Short mmCIF file of C-alpha atoms and ligand atoms in Angstrom, two decimals:
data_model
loop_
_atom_site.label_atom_id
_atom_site.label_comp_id
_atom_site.label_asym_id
_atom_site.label_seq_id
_atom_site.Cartn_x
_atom_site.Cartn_y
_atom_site.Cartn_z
CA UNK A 1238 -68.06 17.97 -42.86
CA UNK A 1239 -70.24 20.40 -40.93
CA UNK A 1240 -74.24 20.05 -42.39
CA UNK A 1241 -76.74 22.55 -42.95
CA UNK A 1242 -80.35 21.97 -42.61
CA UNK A 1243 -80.64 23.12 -46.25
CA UNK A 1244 -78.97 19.84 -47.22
CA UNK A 1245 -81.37 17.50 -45.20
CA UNK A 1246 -84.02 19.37 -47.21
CA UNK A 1247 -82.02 18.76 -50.45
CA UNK A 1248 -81.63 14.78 -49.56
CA UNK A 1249 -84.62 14.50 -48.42
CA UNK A 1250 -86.70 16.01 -51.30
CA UNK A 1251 -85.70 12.27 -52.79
CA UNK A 1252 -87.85 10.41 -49.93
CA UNK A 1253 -91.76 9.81 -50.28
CA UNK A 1254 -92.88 9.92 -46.93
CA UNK A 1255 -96.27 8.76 -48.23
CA UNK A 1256 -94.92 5.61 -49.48
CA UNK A 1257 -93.31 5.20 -46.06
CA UNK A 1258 -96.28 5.52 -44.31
CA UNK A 1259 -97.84 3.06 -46.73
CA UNK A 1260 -95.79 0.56 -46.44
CA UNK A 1261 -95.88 0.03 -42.87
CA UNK A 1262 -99.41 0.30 -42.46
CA UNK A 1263 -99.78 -3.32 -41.99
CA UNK A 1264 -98.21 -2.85 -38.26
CA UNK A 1265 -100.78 -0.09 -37.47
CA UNK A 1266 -103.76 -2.00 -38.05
CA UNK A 1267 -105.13 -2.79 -34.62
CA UNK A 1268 -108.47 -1.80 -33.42
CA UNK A 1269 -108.13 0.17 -30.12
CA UNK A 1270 -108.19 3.58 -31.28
CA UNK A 1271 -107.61 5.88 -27.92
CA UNK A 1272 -105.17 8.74 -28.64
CA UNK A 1273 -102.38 9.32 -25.07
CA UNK A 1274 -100.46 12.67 -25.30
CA UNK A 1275 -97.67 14.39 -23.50
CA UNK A 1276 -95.96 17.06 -23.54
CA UNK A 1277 -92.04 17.04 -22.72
CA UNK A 1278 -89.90 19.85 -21.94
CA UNK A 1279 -86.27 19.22 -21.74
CA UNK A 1280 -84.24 21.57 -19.92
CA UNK A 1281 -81.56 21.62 -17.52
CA UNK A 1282 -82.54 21.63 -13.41
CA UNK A 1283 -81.08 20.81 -10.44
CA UNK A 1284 -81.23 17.58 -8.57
CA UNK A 1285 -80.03 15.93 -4.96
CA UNK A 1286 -78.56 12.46 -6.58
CA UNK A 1287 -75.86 12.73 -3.79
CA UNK A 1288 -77.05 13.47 -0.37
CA UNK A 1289 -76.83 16.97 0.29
CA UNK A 1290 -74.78 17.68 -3.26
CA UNK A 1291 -76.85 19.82 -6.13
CA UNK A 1292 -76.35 18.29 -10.17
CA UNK A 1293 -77.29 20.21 -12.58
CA UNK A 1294 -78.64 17.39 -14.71
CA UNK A 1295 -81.16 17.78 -17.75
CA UNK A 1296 -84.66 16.27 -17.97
CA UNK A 1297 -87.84 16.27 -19.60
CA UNK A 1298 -90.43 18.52 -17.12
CA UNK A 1299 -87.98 18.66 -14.78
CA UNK A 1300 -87.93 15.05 -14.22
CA UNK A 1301 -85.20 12.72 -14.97
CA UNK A 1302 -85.90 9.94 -15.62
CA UNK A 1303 -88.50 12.06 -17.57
CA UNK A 1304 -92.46 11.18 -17.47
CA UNK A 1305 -93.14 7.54 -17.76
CA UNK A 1306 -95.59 7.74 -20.99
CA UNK A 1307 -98.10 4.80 -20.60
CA UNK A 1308 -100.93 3.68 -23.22
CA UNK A 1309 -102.23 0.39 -24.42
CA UNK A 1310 -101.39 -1.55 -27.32
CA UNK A 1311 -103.06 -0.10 -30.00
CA UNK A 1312 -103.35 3.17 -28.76
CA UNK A 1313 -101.85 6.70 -30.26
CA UNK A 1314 -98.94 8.49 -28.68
CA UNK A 1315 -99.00 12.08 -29.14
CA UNK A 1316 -95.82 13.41 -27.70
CA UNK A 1317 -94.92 17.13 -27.68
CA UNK A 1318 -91.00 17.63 -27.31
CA UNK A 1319 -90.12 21.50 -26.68
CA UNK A 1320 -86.40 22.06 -26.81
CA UNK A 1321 -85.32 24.30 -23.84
CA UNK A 1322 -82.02 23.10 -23.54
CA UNK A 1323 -79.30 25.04 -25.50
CA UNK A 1324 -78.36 22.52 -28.05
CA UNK A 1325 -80.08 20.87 -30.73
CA UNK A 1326 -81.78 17.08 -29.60
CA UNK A 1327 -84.66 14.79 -30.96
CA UNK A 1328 -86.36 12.20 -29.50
CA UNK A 1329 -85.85 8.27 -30.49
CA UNK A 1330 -88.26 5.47 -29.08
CA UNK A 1331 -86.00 2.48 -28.58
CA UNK A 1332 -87.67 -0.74 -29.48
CA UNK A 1333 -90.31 0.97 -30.26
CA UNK A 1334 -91.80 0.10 -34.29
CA UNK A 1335 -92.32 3.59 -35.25
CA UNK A 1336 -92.24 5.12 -38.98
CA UNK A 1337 -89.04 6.27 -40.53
CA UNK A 1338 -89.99 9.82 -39.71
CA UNK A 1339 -91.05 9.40 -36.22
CA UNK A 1340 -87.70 7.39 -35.45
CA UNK A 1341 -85.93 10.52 -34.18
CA UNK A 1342 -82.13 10.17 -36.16
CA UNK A 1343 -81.34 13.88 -36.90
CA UNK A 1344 -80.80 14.64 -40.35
CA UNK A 1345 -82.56 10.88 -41.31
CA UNK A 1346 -86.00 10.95 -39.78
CA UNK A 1347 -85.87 14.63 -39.06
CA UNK A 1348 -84.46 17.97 -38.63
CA UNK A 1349 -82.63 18.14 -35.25
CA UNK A 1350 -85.16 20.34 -33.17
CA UNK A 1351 -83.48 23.55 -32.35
CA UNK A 1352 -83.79 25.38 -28.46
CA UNK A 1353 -86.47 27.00 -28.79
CA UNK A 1354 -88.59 25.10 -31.09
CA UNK A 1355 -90.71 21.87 -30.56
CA UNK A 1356 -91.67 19.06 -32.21
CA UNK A 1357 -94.76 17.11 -32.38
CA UNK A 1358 -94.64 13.08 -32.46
CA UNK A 1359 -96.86 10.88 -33.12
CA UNK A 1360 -97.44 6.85 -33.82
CA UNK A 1361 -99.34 3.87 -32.99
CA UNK A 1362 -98.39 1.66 -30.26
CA UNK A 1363 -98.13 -1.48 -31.94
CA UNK A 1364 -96.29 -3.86 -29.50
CA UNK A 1365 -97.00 -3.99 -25.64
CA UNK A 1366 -93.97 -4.08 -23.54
CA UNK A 1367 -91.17 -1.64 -21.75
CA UNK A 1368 -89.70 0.38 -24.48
CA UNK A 1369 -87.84 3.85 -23.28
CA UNK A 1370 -86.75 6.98 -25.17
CA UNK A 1371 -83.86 9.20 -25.49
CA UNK A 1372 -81.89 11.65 -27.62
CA UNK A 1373 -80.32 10.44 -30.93
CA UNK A 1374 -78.37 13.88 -30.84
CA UNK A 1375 -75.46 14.64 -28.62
CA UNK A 1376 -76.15 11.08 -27.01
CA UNK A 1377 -72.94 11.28 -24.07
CA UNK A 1378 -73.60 14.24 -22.85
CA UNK A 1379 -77.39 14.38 -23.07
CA UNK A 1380 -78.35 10.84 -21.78
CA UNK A 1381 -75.64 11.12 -19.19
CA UNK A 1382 -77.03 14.23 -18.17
CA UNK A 1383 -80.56 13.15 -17.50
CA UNK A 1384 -82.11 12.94 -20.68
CA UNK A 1385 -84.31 9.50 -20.89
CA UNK A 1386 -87.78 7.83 -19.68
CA UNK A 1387 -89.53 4.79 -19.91
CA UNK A 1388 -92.42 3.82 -22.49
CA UNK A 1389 -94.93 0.95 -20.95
CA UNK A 1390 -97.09 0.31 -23.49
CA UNK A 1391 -100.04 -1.96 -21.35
CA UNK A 1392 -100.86 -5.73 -23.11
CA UNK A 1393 -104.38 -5.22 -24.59
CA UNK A 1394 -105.73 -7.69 -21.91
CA UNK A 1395 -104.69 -7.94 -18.68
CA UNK A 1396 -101.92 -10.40 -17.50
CA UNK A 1397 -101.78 -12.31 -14.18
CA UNK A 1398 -99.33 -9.61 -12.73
CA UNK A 1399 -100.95 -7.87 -9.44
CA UNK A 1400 -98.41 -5.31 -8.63
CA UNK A 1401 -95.27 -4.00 -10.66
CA UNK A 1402 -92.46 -1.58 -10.20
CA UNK A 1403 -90.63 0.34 -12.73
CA UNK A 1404 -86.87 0.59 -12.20
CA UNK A 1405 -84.39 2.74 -14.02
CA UNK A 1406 -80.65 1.69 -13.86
CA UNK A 1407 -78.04 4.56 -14.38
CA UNK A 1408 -74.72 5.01 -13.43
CA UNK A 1409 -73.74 8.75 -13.25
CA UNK A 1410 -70.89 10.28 -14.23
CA UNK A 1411 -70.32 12.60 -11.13
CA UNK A 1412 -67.53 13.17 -9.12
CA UNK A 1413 -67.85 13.64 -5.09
CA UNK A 1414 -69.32 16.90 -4.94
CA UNK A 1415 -72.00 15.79 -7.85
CA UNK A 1416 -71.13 17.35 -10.70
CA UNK A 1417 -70.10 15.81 -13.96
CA UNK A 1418 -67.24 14.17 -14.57
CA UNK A 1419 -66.78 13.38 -18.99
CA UNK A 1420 -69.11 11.07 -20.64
CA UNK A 1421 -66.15 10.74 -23.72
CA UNK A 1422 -62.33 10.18 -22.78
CA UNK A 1423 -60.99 9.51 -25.95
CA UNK A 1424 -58.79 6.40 -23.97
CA UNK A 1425 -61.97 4.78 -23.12
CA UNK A 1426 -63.82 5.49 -25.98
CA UNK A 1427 -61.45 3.21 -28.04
CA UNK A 1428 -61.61 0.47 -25.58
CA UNK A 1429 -64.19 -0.77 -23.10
CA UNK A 1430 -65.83 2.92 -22.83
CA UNK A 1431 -65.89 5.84 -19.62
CA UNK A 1432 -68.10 4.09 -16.83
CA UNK A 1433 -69.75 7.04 -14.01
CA UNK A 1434 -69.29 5.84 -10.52
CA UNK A 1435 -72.39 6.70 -8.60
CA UNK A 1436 -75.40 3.67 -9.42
CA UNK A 1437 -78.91 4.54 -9.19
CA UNK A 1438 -82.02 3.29 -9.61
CA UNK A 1439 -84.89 6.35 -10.39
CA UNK A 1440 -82.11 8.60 -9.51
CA UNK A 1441 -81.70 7.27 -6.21
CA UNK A 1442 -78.84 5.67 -4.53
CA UNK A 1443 -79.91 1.33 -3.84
CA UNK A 1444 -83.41 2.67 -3.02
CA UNK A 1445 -85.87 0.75 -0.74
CA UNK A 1446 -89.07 -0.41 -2.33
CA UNK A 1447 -91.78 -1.96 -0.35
CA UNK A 1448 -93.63 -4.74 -2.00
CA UNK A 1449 -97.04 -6.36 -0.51
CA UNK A 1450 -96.93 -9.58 0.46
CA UNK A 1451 -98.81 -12.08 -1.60
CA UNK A 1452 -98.34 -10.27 -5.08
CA UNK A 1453 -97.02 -11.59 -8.35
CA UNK A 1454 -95.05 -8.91 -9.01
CA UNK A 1455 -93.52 -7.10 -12.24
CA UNK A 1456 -90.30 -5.69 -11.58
CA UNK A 1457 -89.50 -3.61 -14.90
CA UNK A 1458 -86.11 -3.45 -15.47
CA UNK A 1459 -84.13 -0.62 -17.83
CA UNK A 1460 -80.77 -0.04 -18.25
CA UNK A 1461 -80.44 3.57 -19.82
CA UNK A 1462 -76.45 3.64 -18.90
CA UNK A 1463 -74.01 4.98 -21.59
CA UNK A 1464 -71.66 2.35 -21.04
CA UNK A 1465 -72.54 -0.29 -18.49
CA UNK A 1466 -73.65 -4.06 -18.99
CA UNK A 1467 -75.52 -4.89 -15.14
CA UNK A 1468 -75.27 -8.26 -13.66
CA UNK A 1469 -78.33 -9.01 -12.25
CA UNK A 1470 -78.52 -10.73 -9.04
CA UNK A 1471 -81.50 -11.53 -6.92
CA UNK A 1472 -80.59 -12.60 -3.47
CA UNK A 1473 -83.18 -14.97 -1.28
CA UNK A 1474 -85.57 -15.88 -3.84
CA UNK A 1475 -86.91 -17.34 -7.19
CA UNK A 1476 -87.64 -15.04 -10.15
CA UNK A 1477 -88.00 -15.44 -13.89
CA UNK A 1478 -87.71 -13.23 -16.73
CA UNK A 1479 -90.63 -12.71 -18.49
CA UNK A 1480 -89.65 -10.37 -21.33
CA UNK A 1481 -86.44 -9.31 -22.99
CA UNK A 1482 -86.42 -5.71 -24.58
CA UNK A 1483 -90.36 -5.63 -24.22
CA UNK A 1484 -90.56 -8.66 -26.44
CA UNK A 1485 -91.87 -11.43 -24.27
CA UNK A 1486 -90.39 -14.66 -24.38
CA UNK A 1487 -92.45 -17.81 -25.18
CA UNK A 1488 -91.43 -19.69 -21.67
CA UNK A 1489 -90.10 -17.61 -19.28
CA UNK A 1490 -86.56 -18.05 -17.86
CA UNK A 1491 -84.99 -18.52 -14.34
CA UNK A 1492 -83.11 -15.74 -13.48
CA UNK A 1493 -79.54 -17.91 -13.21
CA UNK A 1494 -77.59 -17.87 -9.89
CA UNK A 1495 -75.04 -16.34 -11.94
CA UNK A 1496 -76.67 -13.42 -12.94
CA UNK A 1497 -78.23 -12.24 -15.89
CA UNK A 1498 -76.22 -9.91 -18.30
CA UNK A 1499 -78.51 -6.52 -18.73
CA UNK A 1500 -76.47 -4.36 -21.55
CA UNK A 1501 -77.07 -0.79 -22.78
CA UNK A 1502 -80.02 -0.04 -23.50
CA UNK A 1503 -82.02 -3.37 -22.66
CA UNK A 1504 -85.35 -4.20 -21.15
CA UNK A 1505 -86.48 -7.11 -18.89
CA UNK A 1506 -89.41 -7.99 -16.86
CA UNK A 1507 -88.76 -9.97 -13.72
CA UNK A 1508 -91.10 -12.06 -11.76
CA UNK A 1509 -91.03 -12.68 -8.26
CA UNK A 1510 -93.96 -14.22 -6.26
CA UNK A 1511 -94.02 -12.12 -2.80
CA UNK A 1512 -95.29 -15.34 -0.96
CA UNK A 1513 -91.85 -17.11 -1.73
CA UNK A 1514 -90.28 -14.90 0.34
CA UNK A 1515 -88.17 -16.21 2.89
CA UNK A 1516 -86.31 -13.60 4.33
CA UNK A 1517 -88.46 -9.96 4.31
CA UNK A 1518 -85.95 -8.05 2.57
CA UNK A 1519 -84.80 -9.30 -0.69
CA UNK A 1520 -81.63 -7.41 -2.52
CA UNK A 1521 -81.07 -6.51 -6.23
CA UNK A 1522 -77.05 -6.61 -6.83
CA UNK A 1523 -75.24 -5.99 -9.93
CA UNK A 1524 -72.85 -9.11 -9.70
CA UNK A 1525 -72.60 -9.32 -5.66
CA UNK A 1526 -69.94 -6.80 -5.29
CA UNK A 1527 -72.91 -4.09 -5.66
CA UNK A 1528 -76.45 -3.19 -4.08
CA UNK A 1529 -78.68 -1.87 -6.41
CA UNK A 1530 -81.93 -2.09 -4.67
CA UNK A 1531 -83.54 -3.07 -1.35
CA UNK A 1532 -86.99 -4.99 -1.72
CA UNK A 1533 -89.11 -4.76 1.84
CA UNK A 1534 -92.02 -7.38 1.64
CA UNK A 1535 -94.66 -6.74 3.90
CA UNK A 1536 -95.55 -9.66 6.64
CA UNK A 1537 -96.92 -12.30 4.84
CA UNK A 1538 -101.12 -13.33 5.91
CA UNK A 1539 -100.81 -16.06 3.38
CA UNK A 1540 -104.21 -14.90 2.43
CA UNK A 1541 -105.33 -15.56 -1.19
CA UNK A 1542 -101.59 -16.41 -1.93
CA UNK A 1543 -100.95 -16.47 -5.62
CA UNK A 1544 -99.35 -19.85 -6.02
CA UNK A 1545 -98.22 -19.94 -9.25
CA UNK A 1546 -96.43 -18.17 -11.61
CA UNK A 1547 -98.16 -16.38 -13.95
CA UNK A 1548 -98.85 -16.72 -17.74
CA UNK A 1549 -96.22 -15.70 -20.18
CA UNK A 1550 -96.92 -12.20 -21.88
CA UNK A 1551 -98.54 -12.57 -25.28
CA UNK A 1552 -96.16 -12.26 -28.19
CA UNK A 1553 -96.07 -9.17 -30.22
CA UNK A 1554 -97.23 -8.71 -33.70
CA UNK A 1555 -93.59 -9.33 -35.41
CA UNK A 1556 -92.85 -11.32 -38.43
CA UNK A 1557 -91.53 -14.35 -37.35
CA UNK A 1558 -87.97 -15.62 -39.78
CA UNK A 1559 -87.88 -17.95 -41.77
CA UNK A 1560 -84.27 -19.52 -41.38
CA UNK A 1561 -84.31 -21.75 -44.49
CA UNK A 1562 -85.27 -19.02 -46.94
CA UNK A 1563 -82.83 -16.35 -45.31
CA UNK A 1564 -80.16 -14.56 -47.06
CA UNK A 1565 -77.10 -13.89 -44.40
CA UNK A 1566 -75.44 -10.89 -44.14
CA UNK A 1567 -71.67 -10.24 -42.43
CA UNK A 1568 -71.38 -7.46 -40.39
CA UNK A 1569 -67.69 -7.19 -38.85
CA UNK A 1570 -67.39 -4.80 -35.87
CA UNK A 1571 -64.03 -3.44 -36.30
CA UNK A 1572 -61.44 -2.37 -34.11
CA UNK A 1573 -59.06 0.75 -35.49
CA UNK A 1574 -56.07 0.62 -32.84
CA UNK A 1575 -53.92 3.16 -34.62
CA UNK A 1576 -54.74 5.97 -31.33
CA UNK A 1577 -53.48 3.30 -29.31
CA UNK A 1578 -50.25 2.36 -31.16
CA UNK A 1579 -49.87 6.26 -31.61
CA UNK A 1580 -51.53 8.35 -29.12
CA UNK A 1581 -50.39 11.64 -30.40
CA UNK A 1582 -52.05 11.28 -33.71
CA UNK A 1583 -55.39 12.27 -33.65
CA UNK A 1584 -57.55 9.64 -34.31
CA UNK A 1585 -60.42 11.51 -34.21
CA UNK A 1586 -64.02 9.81 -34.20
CA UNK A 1587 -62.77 6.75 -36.12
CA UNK A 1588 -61.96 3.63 -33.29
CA UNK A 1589 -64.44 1.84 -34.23
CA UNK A 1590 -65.99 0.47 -37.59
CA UNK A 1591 -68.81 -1.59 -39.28
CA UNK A 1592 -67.48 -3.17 -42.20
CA UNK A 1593 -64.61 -1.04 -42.69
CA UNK A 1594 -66.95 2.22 -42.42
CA UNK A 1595 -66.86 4.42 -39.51
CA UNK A 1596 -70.15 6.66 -39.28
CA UNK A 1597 -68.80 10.38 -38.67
CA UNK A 1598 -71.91 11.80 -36.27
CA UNK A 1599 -70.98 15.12 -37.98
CA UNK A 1600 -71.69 14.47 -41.60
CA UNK A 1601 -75.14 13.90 -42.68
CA UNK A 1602 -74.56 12.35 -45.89
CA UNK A 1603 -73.44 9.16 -43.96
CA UNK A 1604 -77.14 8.44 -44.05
CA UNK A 1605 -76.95 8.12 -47.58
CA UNK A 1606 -74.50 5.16 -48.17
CA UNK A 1607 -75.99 2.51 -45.90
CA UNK A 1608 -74.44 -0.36 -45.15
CA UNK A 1609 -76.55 -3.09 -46.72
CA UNK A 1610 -79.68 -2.85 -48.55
CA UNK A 1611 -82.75 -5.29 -47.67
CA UNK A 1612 -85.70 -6.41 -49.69
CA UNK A 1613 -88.93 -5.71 -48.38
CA UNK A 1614 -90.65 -8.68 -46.41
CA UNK A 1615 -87.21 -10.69 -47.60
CA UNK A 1616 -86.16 -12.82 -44.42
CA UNK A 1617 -82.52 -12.38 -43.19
CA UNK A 1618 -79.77 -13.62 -41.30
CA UNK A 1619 -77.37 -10.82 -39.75
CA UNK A 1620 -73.95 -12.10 -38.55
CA UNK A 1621 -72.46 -10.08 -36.21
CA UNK A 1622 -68.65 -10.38 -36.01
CA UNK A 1623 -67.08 -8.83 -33.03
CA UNK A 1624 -63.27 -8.34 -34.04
CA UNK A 1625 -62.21 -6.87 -30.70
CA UNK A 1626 -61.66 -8.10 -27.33
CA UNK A 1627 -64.69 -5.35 -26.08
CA UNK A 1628 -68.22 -6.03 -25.58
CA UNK A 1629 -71.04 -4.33 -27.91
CA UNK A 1630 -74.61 -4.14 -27.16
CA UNK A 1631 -75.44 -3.68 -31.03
CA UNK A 1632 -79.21 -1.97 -31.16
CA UNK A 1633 -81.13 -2.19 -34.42
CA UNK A 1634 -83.76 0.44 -35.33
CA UNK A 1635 -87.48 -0.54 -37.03
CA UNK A 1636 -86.62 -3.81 -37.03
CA UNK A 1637 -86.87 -6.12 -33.94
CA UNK A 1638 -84.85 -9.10 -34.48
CA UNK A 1639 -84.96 -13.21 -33.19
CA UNK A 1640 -81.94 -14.07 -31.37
CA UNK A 1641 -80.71 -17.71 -32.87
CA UNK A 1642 -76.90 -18.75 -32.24
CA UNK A 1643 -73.60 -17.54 -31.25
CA UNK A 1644 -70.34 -19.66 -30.53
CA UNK A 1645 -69.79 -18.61 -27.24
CA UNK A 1646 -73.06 -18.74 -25.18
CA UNK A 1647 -75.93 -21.15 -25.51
CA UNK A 1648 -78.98 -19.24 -27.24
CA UNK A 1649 -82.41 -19.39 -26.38
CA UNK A 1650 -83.89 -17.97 -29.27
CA UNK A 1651 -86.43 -14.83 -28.37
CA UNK A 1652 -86.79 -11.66 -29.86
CA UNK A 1653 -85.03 -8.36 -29.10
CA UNK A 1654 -83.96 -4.95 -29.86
CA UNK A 1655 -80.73 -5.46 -28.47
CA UNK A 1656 -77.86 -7.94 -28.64
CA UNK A 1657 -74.78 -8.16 -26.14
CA UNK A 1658 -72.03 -8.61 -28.27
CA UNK A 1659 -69.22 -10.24 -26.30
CA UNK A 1660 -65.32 -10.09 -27.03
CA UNK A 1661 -64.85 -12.31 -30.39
CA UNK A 1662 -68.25 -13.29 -30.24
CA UNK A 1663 -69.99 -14.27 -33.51
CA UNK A 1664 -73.80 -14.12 -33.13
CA UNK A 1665 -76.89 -14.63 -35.61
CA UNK A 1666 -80.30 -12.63 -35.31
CA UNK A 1667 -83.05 -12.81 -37.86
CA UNK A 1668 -85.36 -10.64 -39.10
CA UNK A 1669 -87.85 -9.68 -41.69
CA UNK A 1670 -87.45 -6.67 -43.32
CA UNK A 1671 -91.04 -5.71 -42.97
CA UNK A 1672 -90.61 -1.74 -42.51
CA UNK A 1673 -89.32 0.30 -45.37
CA UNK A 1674 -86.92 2.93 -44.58
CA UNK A 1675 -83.57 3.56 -43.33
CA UNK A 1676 -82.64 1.81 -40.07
CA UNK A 1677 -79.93 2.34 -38.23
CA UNK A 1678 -77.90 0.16 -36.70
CA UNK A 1679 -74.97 1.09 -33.37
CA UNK A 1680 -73.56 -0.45 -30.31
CA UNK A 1681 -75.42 1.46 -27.47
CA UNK A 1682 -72.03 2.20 -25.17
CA UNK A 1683 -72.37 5.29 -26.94
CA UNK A 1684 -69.02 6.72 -26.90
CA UNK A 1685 -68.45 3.85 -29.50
CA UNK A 1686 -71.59 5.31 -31.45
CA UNK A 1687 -69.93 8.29 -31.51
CA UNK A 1688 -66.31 6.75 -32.13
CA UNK A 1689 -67.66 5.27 -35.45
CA UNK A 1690 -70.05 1.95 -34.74
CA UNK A 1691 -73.13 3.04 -36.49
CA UNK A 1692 -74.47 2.24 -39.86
CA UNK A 1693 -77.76 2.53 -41.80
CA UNK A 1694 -79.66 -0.47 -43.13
CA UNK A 1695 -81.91 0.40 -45.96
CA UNK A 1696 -85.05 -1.37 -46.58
CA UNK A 1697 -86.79 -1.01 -49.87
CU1 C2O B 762 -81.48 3.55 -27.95
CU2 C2O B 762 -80.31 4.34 -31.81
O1 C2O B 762 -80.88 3.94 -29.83
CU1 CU B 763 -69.57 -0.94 -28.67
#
């Protein structure tokens, strides 16, 4: 069904907005009070990713990855988004606690904003951490065009970190002249998804990144892939992870020898102390076979040598579960295989499912049957049942979520935004549902978003 913006205005006549805003309050209640803003224009330009080859990629202000917004926890975002692409988009800020109507689902939060027009957002920062934002419109072709940046929303105090980098993990989907290759093959899209072939980090190709010597150092991690899960490697040295999906983690992990798994979408601060360096060039790999990133550290004068590892991030102002009063909730991720028993049949959008539903990205009254309905400030368990043999990083809206068990891996629970759903996996995350309003929930390889894995969650 094709939708008109008429019927948003219909449907959404229903919503108090007020209440909304009322009811999540609560979460905005912190006493900095500076106001940040930004303005981003989105529109196509061309950029060198290969050497020597023009993409025509899209950005925001001809940047891509777009402007890193930055405040500090408490603060006001005020971002402008002016549409001069030739499609419809909006802007979503993943991991990010915003109201309903800042969240950026066409159709749900808002109207998609139309070329030409603009859009003005605005919201509290309530959590400190590496949050990023995207498109929730056209999401292929417009995040695998450009079409992304960071958030660093700044603790309210200062840590023990004394240097940081911000790095941006894409893989594009070019081919070896540098222009686009399709972000949905219908083949892939029903199986493990269309990966690009050409890695970068910022847009460049395993750039090298000085580092002074005698730093404890922040490495921000993204990955803003459509498809990819990264396995990070860090050759030559010791680091720990400090934060998962901007929510930092009570004692800070080792980054394992074997890597650590860094899906769709996810977030994760790495520490490395520049004095442990033993050889003066440490590499980032994504599982050995690939170099992601060259680390120079400067000579080391083992002056004022910061000898231990710093403090772990303070936690976030989220509701913590409470397991023994939580009501669970099944959600199966479904598999439809009839395109592959039949490929001449068209499918269409429909491989994959959430409980038996398949969310059709082209009709807007999907947003009115959600999936489950939560109580407000009721505590929850979600089970997620993976019924295919295909990994899903499955991304909840509004609602960041404590990681507690699975029966395949050994869970350290910590919250997130983001959970990599292996083949056959069943996992539980809990949550309180502390934010009225419509959430949705997807796997981020988003040819599977847009293949049917995506439902809303309705708090009230
Ligand atoms: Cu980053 Cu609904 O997604
Ligand atoms: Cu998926």
């Amino acid at each position: 069904m094709k939708i008109s913006r008429r019927h948003f205005l219909a449907a959404s006549a229903g919503l108090s907005l007020s209440a909304l805003a009322a009811n999540n309050l609560k979460l905005f209640n912190l006493p900095n009070s500076a106001v940040k803003s930004y303005e981003l224009i989105a529109k196509p330009f061309d950029l060198e990713l290969m050497k020597d080859k023009t993409s025509q990629v899209w950005g925001y202000n001809n940047l891509s990855p777009g402007t890193v917004l930055r405040c500090k926890q408490g603060d006001t975002l005020k971002v402008r988004l002016v549409n001069q692409l030739e499609e419809q988009t909006t802007i979503h800020w993943h991991g990010m606690r915003v109201p309903l109507e800042m969240d950026g689902v066409p159709y749900l939060s808002q109207l998609p904003v139309l070329p030409g027009e603009y859009f003005n957002y605005e919201f509290k920062c309530v959590d400190a951490g590496n949050f990023w934002y995207h498109p929730h419109e056209g999401s292929t072709g417009q995040l695998g065009r450009g079409l992304y940046g960071a958030v660093i929303i700044d603790e309210a105090h200062p840590t023990d970190f004394t240097h940081e980098e911000t790095l941006i993990l894409k893989t594009w989907h070019l081919d070896a002249e540098g222009k686009f290759t399709p972000f949905y093959v219908k083949q892939n899209a029903a199986m493990e998804g269309t990966k690009g072939s050409f890695t970068t980090i910022n847009s460049i190709n395993v750039p090298t990144i000085e580092l002074p010597a005698n730093q404890i150092v922040r490495l921000r991690i993204f990955n803003v892939d459509n498809t990819i899960t990264y396995k990070l490697k860090l050759t030559d040295i010791e680091a720990k992870i400090y934060s998962v999906d901007g929510q930092p983690l009570t004692k800070p992990w080792d980054l394992a020898a074997e890597g650590f798994l860094l899906a769709a979408g996810q977030r994760i601060d790495l520490a490395i102390l520049t004095h442990h360096v033993k050889k003066q060039q440490l590499i980032l790999t994504n599982n050995d076979d690939e170099q992601l990133a060259i680390f120079n550290v400067k000579a080391n004068q083992k002056t004022n040598a910061a000898e231990k590892w710093p403090s772990p991030l303070p936690a976030n102002p989220i509701s913590i579960p409470d397991i023994s009063k939580a009501e669970t909730i099944v959600f199966n991720f479904g598999w439809v295989m009839g395109f592959l028993e039949n490929p001449e049949q068209e499918a269409g959008y429909q491989f994959w499912q959430i409980n038996d539903r398949a969310w059709d990205v082209q009709d807007i009254t999907c947003v009115e049957r959600p999936i489950a309905t939560l109580k407000h400030n009721h505590h929850y368990i979600f089970e997620l049942r993976n019924a295919s043999p295909f990994e899903h990083p499955i991304h909840l809206h509004g609602l960041p979520f404590k990681v507690i068990a699975s029966n395949k891996k050994e869970i350290i629970p910590h919250f997130a935004d983001t959970y990599l759903l292996d083949g056959f996996e069943t996992a539980k995350i809990a949550l309180v549902a502390d934010a009225v309003g419509t959430w949705m929930l997807h796997c981020h390889v988003l040819e599977h978003l847009e293949a049917g894995m995506m439902a809303a969650i309705k708090v009230v």
